[in-house]
Amino acid sequence: MSKPRFFPTRGHLMLCQNTSCKQRGADLLHLALTRALEQEHLMYYKSGGSIRYTTSGCLGACSYGPVMACYRQTPQGIEEGWYFGVTFPLAMKVARAVQQEDELPVEHRFNQG
Ligand code: FES
């Protein structure tokens, strides 16, 4: 078996697609986000892209969906960004911050402060 190609990334975004988050629009958000990440060449498999975006099962904050988690490596270690009530503009803001290695947005962030 040949070795699979590895795509280096700057961060991993996971959007919950379990029942409660879907009832709050996470399924439509997933479709819109996938399309936009591809169109803006932010997805890791597009030239210049560095975002690994996947869906996930329940992230354990069902009453606050849609919930999205973001992990990335920083010089200080792994940084986590956990977001509740995620909208399309907020998800894109997080993705662009990861791509540009900027600070993660603080709005709707669980573990801020
Ligand atoms: S259903 Fe999305 S966090 Fe539990």
Short mmCIF file of N, CA and C and ligand atoms in Angstrom, two decimals:
data_model
loop_
_atom_site.label_atom_id
_atom_site.label_comp_id
_atom_site.label_asym_id
_atom_site.label_seq_id
_atom_site.Cartn_x
_atom_site.Cartn_y
_atom_site.Cartn_z
N MET A 1 0.85 -1.19 0.00
CA MET A 1 0.00 0.00 0.00
C MET A 1 0.89 1.24 0.00
N SER A 2 0.58 2.20 -0.86
CA SER A 2 1.37 3.43 -0.88
C SER A 2 0.96 4.34 0.28
N LYS A 3 1.90 5.18 0.65
CA LYS A 3 1.65 6.10 1.75
C LYS A 3 0.69 7.19 1.29
N PRO A 4 -0.36 7.51 2.07
CA PRO A 4 -1.29 8.56 1.65
C PRO A 4 -0.62 9.93 1.73
N ARG A 5 -1.08 10.83 0.90
CA ARG A 5 -0.56 12.19 0.91
C ARG A 5 -1.00 12.90 2.19
N PHE A 6 -0.09 13.64 2.78
CA PHE A 6 -0.43 14.41 3.97
C PHE A 6 -0.51 15.88 3.61
N PHE A 7 -1.57 16.53 4.03
CA PHE A 7 -1.75 17.96 3.77
C PHE A 7 -1.49 18.73 5.07
N PRO A 8 -0.42 19.50 5.14
CA PRO A 8 -0.18 20.30 6.36
C PRO A 8 -1.31 21.30 6.55
N THR A 9 -1.68 21.53 7.80
CA THR A 9 -2.76 22.47 8.08
C THR A 9 -2.37 23.40 9.22
N ARG A 10 -3.08 24.51 9.32
CA ARG A 10 -2.84 25.46 10.41
C ARG A 10 -3.87 25.31 11.52
N GLY A 11 -4.91 24.56 11.27
CA GLY A 11 -5.92 24.38 12.30
C GLY A 11 -7.02 23.45 11.83
N HIS A 12 -7.76 22.94 12.79
CA HIS A 12 -8.85 22.00 12.53
C HIS A 12 -10.14 22.56 13.11
N LEU A 13 -11.14 22.73 12.28
CA LEU A 13 -12.46 23.18 12.70
C LEU A 13 -13.41 22.00 12.64
N MET A 14 -14.20 21.83 13.69
CA MET A 14 -15.18 20.74 13.72
C MET A 14 -16.54 21.32 14.06
N LEU A 15 -17.51 21.05 13.22
CA LEU A 15 -18.87 21.55 13.43
C LEU A 15 -19.78 20.38 13.78
N CYS A 16 -20.42 20.46 14.92
CA CYS A 16 -21.31 19.40 15.38
C CYS A 16 -22.49 19.22 14.42
N GLN A 17 -22.78 17.96 14.12
CA GLN A 17 -23.93 17.64 13.27
C GLN A 17 -24.88 16.69 13.99
N ASN A 18 -24.86 16.72 15.30
CA ASN A 18 -25.79 15.88 16.05
C ASN A 18 -27.15 16.57 16.12
N THR A 19 -28.14 15.87 16.67
CA THR A 19 -29.54 16.29 16.60
C THR A 19 -29.81 17.72 17.07
N SER A 20 -29.37 18.07 18.26
CA SER A 20 -29.70 19.39 18.80
C SER A 20 -29.10 20.51 17.96
N CYS A 21 -27.87 20.33 17.53
CA CYS A 21 -27.25 21.37 16.70
C CYS A 21 -27.92 21.46 15.33
N LYS A 22 -28.31 20.32 14.79
CA LYS A 22 -29.02 20.34 13.50
C LYS A 22 -30.35 21.08 13.62
N GLN A 23 -31.02 20.89 14.76
CA GLN A 23 -32.30 21.60 14.96
C GLN A 23 -32.09 23.11 15.02
N ARG A 24 -30.88 23.51 15.27
CA ARG A 24 -30.54 24.94 15.31
C ARG A 24 -29.82 25.38 14.04
N GLY A 25 -29.88 24.58 13.00
CA GLY A 25 -29.37 25.02 11.69
C GLY A 25 -27.97 24.57 11.33
N ALA A 26 -27.40 23.63 12.10
CA ALA A 26 -26.02 23.22 11.84
C ALA A 26 -25.86 22.51 10.50
N ASP A 27 -26.92 21.86 10.02
CA ASP A 27 -26.78 21.15 8.74
C ASP A 27 -26.67 22.15 7.57
N LEU A 28 -27.48 23.20 7.60
CA LEU A 28 -27.37 24.22 6.55
C LEU A 28 -26.07 25.00 6.68
N LEU A 29 -25.66 25.24 7.91
CA LEU A 29 -24.40 25.92 8.14
C LEU A 29 -23.25 25.09 7.57
N HIS A 30 -23.30 23.80 7.74
CA HIS A 30 -22.25 22.92 7.20
C HIS A 30 -22.16 23.05 5.68
N LEU A 31 -23.29 23.04 5.01
CA LEU A 31 -23.28 23.14 3.54
C LEU A 31 -22.70 24.49 3.10
N ALA A 32 -23.16 25.56 3.73
CA ALA A 32 -22.68 26.90 3.36
C ALA A 32 -21.21 27.06 3.67
N LEU A 33 -20.79 26.53 4.81
CA LEU A 33 -19.39 26.67 5.22
C LEU A 33 -18.47 25.89 4.29
N THR A 34 -18.84 24.68 3.96
CA THR A 34 -18.03 23.87 3.05
C THR A 34 -17.84 24.60 1.72
N ARG A 35 -18.94 25.10 1.18
CA ARG A 35 -18.87 25.80 -0.11
C ARG A 35 -17.97 27.04 -0.01
N ALA A 36 -18.15 27.83 1.03
CA ALA A 36 -17.37 29.07 1.17
C ALA A 36 -15.89 28.79 1.41
N LEU A 37 -15.59 27.78 2.22
CA LEU A 37 -14.18 27.45 2.47
C LEU A 37 -13.49 27.01 1.18
N GLU A 38 -14.22 26.30 0.35
CA GLU A 38 -13.66 25.89 -0.94
C GLU A 38 -13.50 27.10 -1.86
N GLN A 39 -14.54 27.92 -1.95
CA GLN A 39 -14.49 29.07 -2.86
C GLN A 39 -13.39 30.05 -2.49
N GLU A 40 -13.13 30.20 -1.18
CA GLU A 40 -12.09 31.14 -0.73
C GLU A 40 -10.71 30.47 -0.64
N HIS A 41 -10.63 29.23 -1.10
CA HIS A 41 -9.36 28.48 -1.07
C HIS A 41 -8.78 28.39 0.34
N LEU A 42 -9.67 28.19 1.31
CA LEU A 42 -9.22 28.02 2.70
C LEU A 42 -9.08 26.55 3.06
N MET A 43 -9.78 25.67 2.34
CA MET A 43 -9.70 24.24 2.62
C MET A 43 -8.29 23.73 2.32
N TYR A 44 -7.84 22.80 3.14
CA TYR A 44 -6.46 22.30 3.02
C TYR A 44 -6.16 21.69 1.66
N TYR A 45 -7.15 21.20 0.98
CA TYR A 45 -6.89 20.56 -0.31
C TYR A 45 -6.98 21.52 -1.49
N LYS A 46 -7.17 22.80 -1.22
CA LYS A 46 -7.14 23.83 -2.27
C LYS A 46 -5.80 24.54 -2.21
N SER A 47 -5.31 25.03 -3.33
CA SER A 47 -4.01 25.68 -3.31
C SER A 47 -4.05 26.89 -2.37
N GLY A 48 -3.09 26.93 -1.47
CA GLY A 48 -3.02 28.01 -0.49
C GLY A 48 -3.85 27.79 0.76
N GLY A 49 -4.70 26.79 0.76
CA GLY A 49 -5.59 26.55 1.90
C GLY A 49 -4.88 25.82 3.03
N SER A 50 -5.33 26.08 4.26
CA SER A 50 -4.67 25.44 5.41
C SER A 50 -5.67 25.02 6.48
N ILE A 51 -6.96 25.05 6.16
CA ILE A 51 -7.99 24.69 7.14
C ILE A 51 -8.43 23.25 6.94
N ARG A 52 -8.36 22.48 8.01
CA ARG A 52 -8.95 21.14 7.97
C ARG A 52 -10.31 21.27 8.63
N TYR A 53 -11.35 21.12 7.84
CA TYR A 53 -12.71 21.28 8.34
C TYR A 53 -13.44 19.95 8.24
N THR A 54 -14.02 19.53 9.35
CA THR A 54 -14.82 18.31 9.34
C THR A 54 -16.07 18.51 10.20
N THR A 55 -17.02 17.65 10.00
CA THR A 55 -18.16 17.63 10.90
C THR A 55 -17.78 16.79 12.11
N SER A 56 -18.63 16.81 13.13
CA SER A 56 -18.36 15.97 14.30
C SER A 56 -19.68 15.49 14.88
N GLY A 57 -19.57 14.53 15.77
CA GLY A 57 -20.70 14.13 16.59
C GLY A 57 -20.86 15.16 17.70
N CYS A 58 -21.68 14.84 18.67
CA CYS A 58 -21.97 15.78 19.76
C CYS A 58 -20.69 16.25 20.44
N LEU A 59 -20.59 17.56 20.61
CA LEU A 59 -19.43 18.15 21.27
C LEU A 59 -19.73 18.48 22.73
N GLY A 60 -20.90 18.07 23.20
CA GLY A 60 -21.19 18.14 24.63
C GLY A 60 -21.74 19.46 25.13
N ALA A 61 -22.28 20.27 24.23
CA ALA A 61 -22.87 21.55 24.66
C ALA A 61 -24.18 21.77 23.90
N CYS A 62 -25.01 20.75 23.88
CA CYS A 62 -26.17 20.66 22.99
C CYS A 62 -27.16 21.82 23.09
N SER A 63 -27.30 22.43 24.25
CA SER A 63 -28.27 23.51 24.41
C SER A 63 -27.79 24.82 23.82
N TYR A 64 -26.57 24.85 23.32
CA TYR A 64 -25.99 26.11 22.86
C TYR A 64 -25.57 26.09 21.40
N GLY A 65 -26.12 25.14 20.64
CA GLY A 65 -25.70 24.97 19.26
C GLY A 65 -26.14 26.08 18.32
N PRO A 66 -25.64 26.03 17.11
CA PRO A 66 -24.61 25.12 16.64
C PRO A 66 -23.28 25.34 17.36
N VAL A 67 -22.62 24.23 17.68
CA VAL A 67 -21.35 24.27 18.39
C VAL A 67 -20.22 23.91 17.44
N MET A 68 -19.13 24.68 17.53
CA MET A 68 -17.96 24.42 16.70
C MET A 68 -16.71 24.48 17.57
N ALA A 69 -15.80 23.55 17.36
CA ALA A 69 -14.52 23.56 18.07
C ALA A 69 -13.41 23.79 17.06
N CYS A 70 -12.38 24.49 17.52
CA CYS A 70 -11.23 24.78 16.68
C CYS A 70 -9.97 24.44 17.47
N TYR A 71 -9.08 23.70 16.86
CA TYR A 71 -7.78 23.39 17.47
C TYR A 71 -6.68 23.83 16.53
N ARG A 72 -5.64 24.42 17.11
CA ARG A 72 -4.47 24.74 16.27
C ARG A 72 -3.21 24.76 17.13
N GLN A 73 -2.10 24.51 16.46
CA GLN A 73 -0.80 24.54 17.12
C GLN A 73 -0.31 25.97 17.17
N THR A 74 0.17 26.40 18.34
CA THR A 74 0.78 27.72 18.47
C THR A 74 2.16 27.52 19.12
N PRO A 75 3.00 28.55 19.14
CA PRO A 75 4.29 28.40 19.80
C PRO A 75 4.13 28.04 21.29
N GLN A 76 2.98 28.40 21.89
CA GLN A 76 2.73 28.10 23.31
C GLN A 76 2.10 26.73 23.51
N GLY A 77 1.75 26.06 22.45
CA GLY A 77 1.10 24.75 22.56
C GLY A 77 -0.19 24.72 21.77
N ILE A 78 -0.99 23.71 22.03
CA ILE A 78 -2.27 23.58 21.33
C ILE A 78 -3.26 24.61 21.88
N GLU A 79 -3.87 25.38 20.99
CA GLU A 79 -4.90 26.34 21.38
C GLU A 79 -6.27 25.77 21.00
N GLU A 80 -7.23 25.91 21.93
CA GLU A 80 -8.60 25.47 21.67
C GLU A 80 -9.50 26.69 21.59
N GLY A 81 -10.39 26.70 20.62
CA GLY A 81 -11.44 27.70 20.56
C GLY A 81 -12.77 26.96 20.46
N TRP A 82 -13.61 27.14 21.46
CA TRP A 82 -14.92 26.47 21.47
C TRP A 82 -15.99 27.54 21.33
N TYR A 83 -16.89 27.36 20.36
CA TYR A 83 -17.88 28.39 20.04
C TYR A 83 -19.30 27.85 20.13
N PHE A 84 -20.20 28.70 20.62
CA PHE A 84 -21.62 28.35 20.72
C PHE A 84 -22.43 29.31 19.85
N GLY A 85 -23.64 28.89 19.50
CA GLY A 85 -24.51 29.74 18.68
C GLY A 85 -23.80 30.21 17.42
N VAL A 86 -23.12 29.29 16.77
CA VAL A 86 -22.27 29.66 15.63
C VAL A 86 -23.12 30.01 14.41
N THR A 87 -22.78 31.14 13.82
CA THR A 87 -23.41 31.59 12.57
C THR A 87 -22.39 31.45 11.44
N PHE A 88 -22.89 31.59 10.23
CA PHE A 88 -21.98 31.52 9.08
C PHE A 88 -20.89 32.60 9.15
N PRO A 89 -21.24 33.87 9.41
CA PRO A 89 -20.17 34.89 9.49
C PRO A 89 -19.14 34.58 10.58
N LEU A 90 -19.60 34.07 11.73
CA LEU A 90 -18.65 33.76 12.80
C LEU A 90 -17.74 32.59 12.39
N ALA A 91 -18.31 31.56 11.80
CA ALA A 91 -17.50 30.41 11.38
C ALA A 91 -16.44 30.84 10.37
N MET A 92 -16.81 31.72 9.45
CA MET A 92 -15.83 32.21 8.46
C MET A 92 -14.77 33.08 9.12
N LYS A 93 -15.17 33.83 10.13
CA LYS A 93 -14.21 34.66 10.86
C LYS A 93 -13.16 33.78 11.55
N VAL A 94 -13.62 32.70 12.16
CA VAL A 94 -12.70 31.76 12.82
C VAL A 94 -11.77 31.13 11.77
N ALA A 95 -12.34 30.70 10.66
CA ALA A 95 -11.53 30.06 9.61
C ALA A 95 -10.48 31.02 9.06
N ARG A 96 -10.87 32.25 8.81
CA ARG A 96 -9.91 33.23 8.27
C ARG A 96 -8.81 33.53 9.29
N ALA A 97 -9.17 33.57 10.58
CA ALA A 97 -8.18 33.83 11.63
C ALA A 97 -7.15 32.69 11.67
N VAL A 98 -7.63 31.47 11.51
CA VAL A 98 -6.71 30.32 11.51
C VAL A 98 -5.81 30.39 10.27
N GLN A 99 -6.41 30.65 9.14
CA GLN A 99 -5.64 30.72 7.88
C GLN A 99 -4.55 31.80 7.98
N GLN A 100 -4.90 32.95 8.54
CA GLN A 100 -3.97 34.09 8.60
C GLN A 100 -3.12 34.09 9.87
N GLU A 101 -3.31 33.07 10.70
CA GLU A 101 -2.60 32.96 11.99
C GLU A 101 -2.81 34.19 12.87
N ASP A 102 -4.05 34.70 12.84
CA ASP A 102 -4.45 35.83 13.69
C ASP A 102 -5.07 35.29 14.99
N GLU A 103 -5.39 36.22 15.91
CA GLU A 103 -6.10 35.85 17.13
C GLU A 103 -7.47 35.28 16.76
N LEU A 104 -7.91 34.29 17.50
CA LEU A 104 -9.25 33.76 17.28
C LEU A 104 -10.28 34.76 17.78
N PRO A 105 -11.43 34.85 17.11
CA PRO A 105 -12.49 35.76 17.57
C PRO A 105 -12.93 35.40 19.00
N VAL A 106 -13.33 36.41 19.77
CA VAL A 106 -13.75 36.17 21.16
C VAL A 106 -15.26 36.03 21.28
N GLU A 107 -16.02 36.55 20.28
CA GLU A 107 -17.48 36.49 20.38
C GLU A 107 -17.96 35.04 20.37
N HIS A 108 -18.92 34.75 21.23
CA HIS A 108 -19.52 33.41 21.33
C HIS A 108 -18.48 32.33 21.61
N ARG A 109 -17.39 32.70 22.28
CA ARG A 109 -16.36 31.71 22.59
C ARG A 109 -16.51 31.25 24.03
N PHE A 110 -16.69 29.94 24.21
CA PHE A 110 -16.90 29.37 25.54
C PHE A 110 -15.73 29.65 26.49
N ASN A 111 -14.55 29.31 26.01
CA ASN A 111 -13.40 29.25 26.92
C ASN A 111 -12.57 30.52 26.89
N GLN A 112 -13.25 31.65 26.66
CA GLN A 112 -12.54 32.93 26.64
C GLN A 112 -12.58 33.56 28.02
N GLY A 113 -11.45 34.00 28.48
CA GLY A 113 -11.39 34.73 29.74
C GLY A 113 -11.42 33.84 30.97
S1 FES B 1 -25.77 18.14 19.62
FE1 FES B 1 -24.21 19.60 19.09
S2 FES B 1 -23.11 19.79 20.95
FE2 FES B 1 -24.48 18.15 21.37
#
